[in-house]
Amino acid sequence: MATTGQGAHGPLTGVRVVELAGIGPGPFAAMLLADLGADVVRVDRPGGSVIGIEPAFDLTNRNKRSVVVDLKAEGGAGQVLDLVERADVLIEGYRPGVAERLGVGPGACLERNPRLVYGRMTGWGQDGPLADRAGHDIGYIALTGTLSMIGRSGEPPTVPANLVGDYAGGSLYLAVGVLAALQHARTPGGTGQVVDAAIVDGAAHLATMIHGMLAAGSWQDRRGANLLDGGCPFYGSYETSDGGYMAVGALEPRFYEEFTALLGLGDEAPDRNDLGRWEELRTLVADRFSTRTRAEWTEVFEGTDACVAPVLSLREAPRHPHLTARSTYVDHSGLTQPAPAPRFSATPVSVRTAPALPGADTESVAADWDLPGLLTTGKEATG
């Protein structure tokens, strides 16, 4: 694992972002922009962390700076609007209407800065019957049909942590939307605008290819019965003799032939195109994998095109030789963490700073953004 320093900043160097403190997909989207070089100032609330862990371990706040502003206090909204006047982007993740009630909604912000990109991160969106309802990742992906695809046939859907909804359907779409709107704002005659990033929209959009396959009749509307959802015996995971797992993705015929040869199935295996014998094939594959340990099977498939890989844990992954060679994980401030992605040839990115502690950067932000009034907010660094 590489150890990063205070070197290059990335392609968004010079872009200023104001992030109103929240949890989950909003902070992650802001981290993406910070990783790419943007100067992200997180406006924390009095009282410290909003997610219940020590701020020093909240990696989604890396590469950012923090000031503390009480938006409910007199003058609080004005301090945020002063930041907005000097910013290119604002990100907030409140329920619809909350930012407006606090005095920092799109109307107030765009009046102060007409070229501002105002990014809004919610689960249900800014309108619709559920817009004002509370929610979490699992509910958003449930409603869009995405959750229904994940898991084994005949069993309850498998919860994919909060990666599919919050981060894939939420953060990534907000980041793309913000960058697209920023491009528009910077064109001649361009203006700022509001980006409404709803997790339900993004999670639905992620399944675009599947909807096409469904319409064409090549995807069944039930989990565990399709080529890519674990229904296929040569696209799934299998337990080894030591309780580990191997992931198999031998879809193409030539990769499948190499897979079955290395697995030692030989002529025993039924025709892979006979869907009626898939369970028989699955049993044969499972029985073979159960005869050796994960390490032994890893050695068998190492360096081949059989499309088989060991299923590594979060702690094991950073030590894999390929990920080590690519510095996919880095060590910074004593924390092992995924490196910024993607990579750039001319404007490399890096982990530059540890997670921002609430209020720790008031003086530097006040100086860099020419806002001496921020110093009246005081400091509230913790962790």
mmCIF file of N, CA and C in Angstrom, residues 6 25 85 164 173 178 308 331:
data_model
loop_
_atom_site.group_PDB
_atom_site.id
_atom_site.type_symbol
_atom_site.label_atom_id
_atom_site.label_comp_id
_atom_site.label_asym_id
_atom_site.label_seq_id
_atom_site.Cartn_x
_atom_site.Cartn_y
_atom_site.Cartn_z
ATOM 1 N N GLN A 6 1.128 15.379 0.576
ATOM 2 C CA GLN A 6 0.412 16.614 0.286
ATOM 3 C C GLN A 6 0.711 17.095 -1.139
ATOM 4 N N PRO A 25 -24.923 9.596 1.648
ATOM 5 C CA PRO A 25 -24.571 9.877 0.258
ATOM 6 C C PRO A 25 -24.113 11.298 -0.014
ATOM 7 N N GLU A 85 -21.448 32.759 -1.732
ATOM 8 C CA GLU A 85 -21.110 33.834 -2.682
ATOM 9 C C GLU A 85 -19.752 33.582 -3.334
ATOM 10 N N VAL A 164 -25.595 0.023 -3.124
ATOM 11 C CA VAL A 164 -26.372 0.171 -4.347
ATOM 12 C C VAL A 164 -27.231 1.432 -4.323
ATOM 13 N N TYR A 173 -24.524 9.699 -8.746
ATOM 14 C CA TYR A 173 -25.384 10.499 -9.616
ATOM 15 C C TYR A 173 -25.349 11.977 -9.232
ATOM 16 N N VAL A 178 -23.663 17.316 -10.564
ATOM 17 C CA VAL A 178 -23.007 18.562 -10.171
ATOM 18 C C VAL A 178 -21.944 18.964 -11.191
ATOM 19 N N VAL A 308 -12.017 -16.768 -12.303
ATOM 20 C CA VAL A 308 -12.303 -17.214 -10.937
ATOM 21 C C VAL A 308 -11.409 -16.432 -9.984
ATOM 22 N N ASP A 331 -2.393 4.107 2.818
ATOM 23 C CA ASP A 331 -2.338 4.419 4.245
ATOM 24 C C ASP A 331 -2.141 5.915 4.400
#
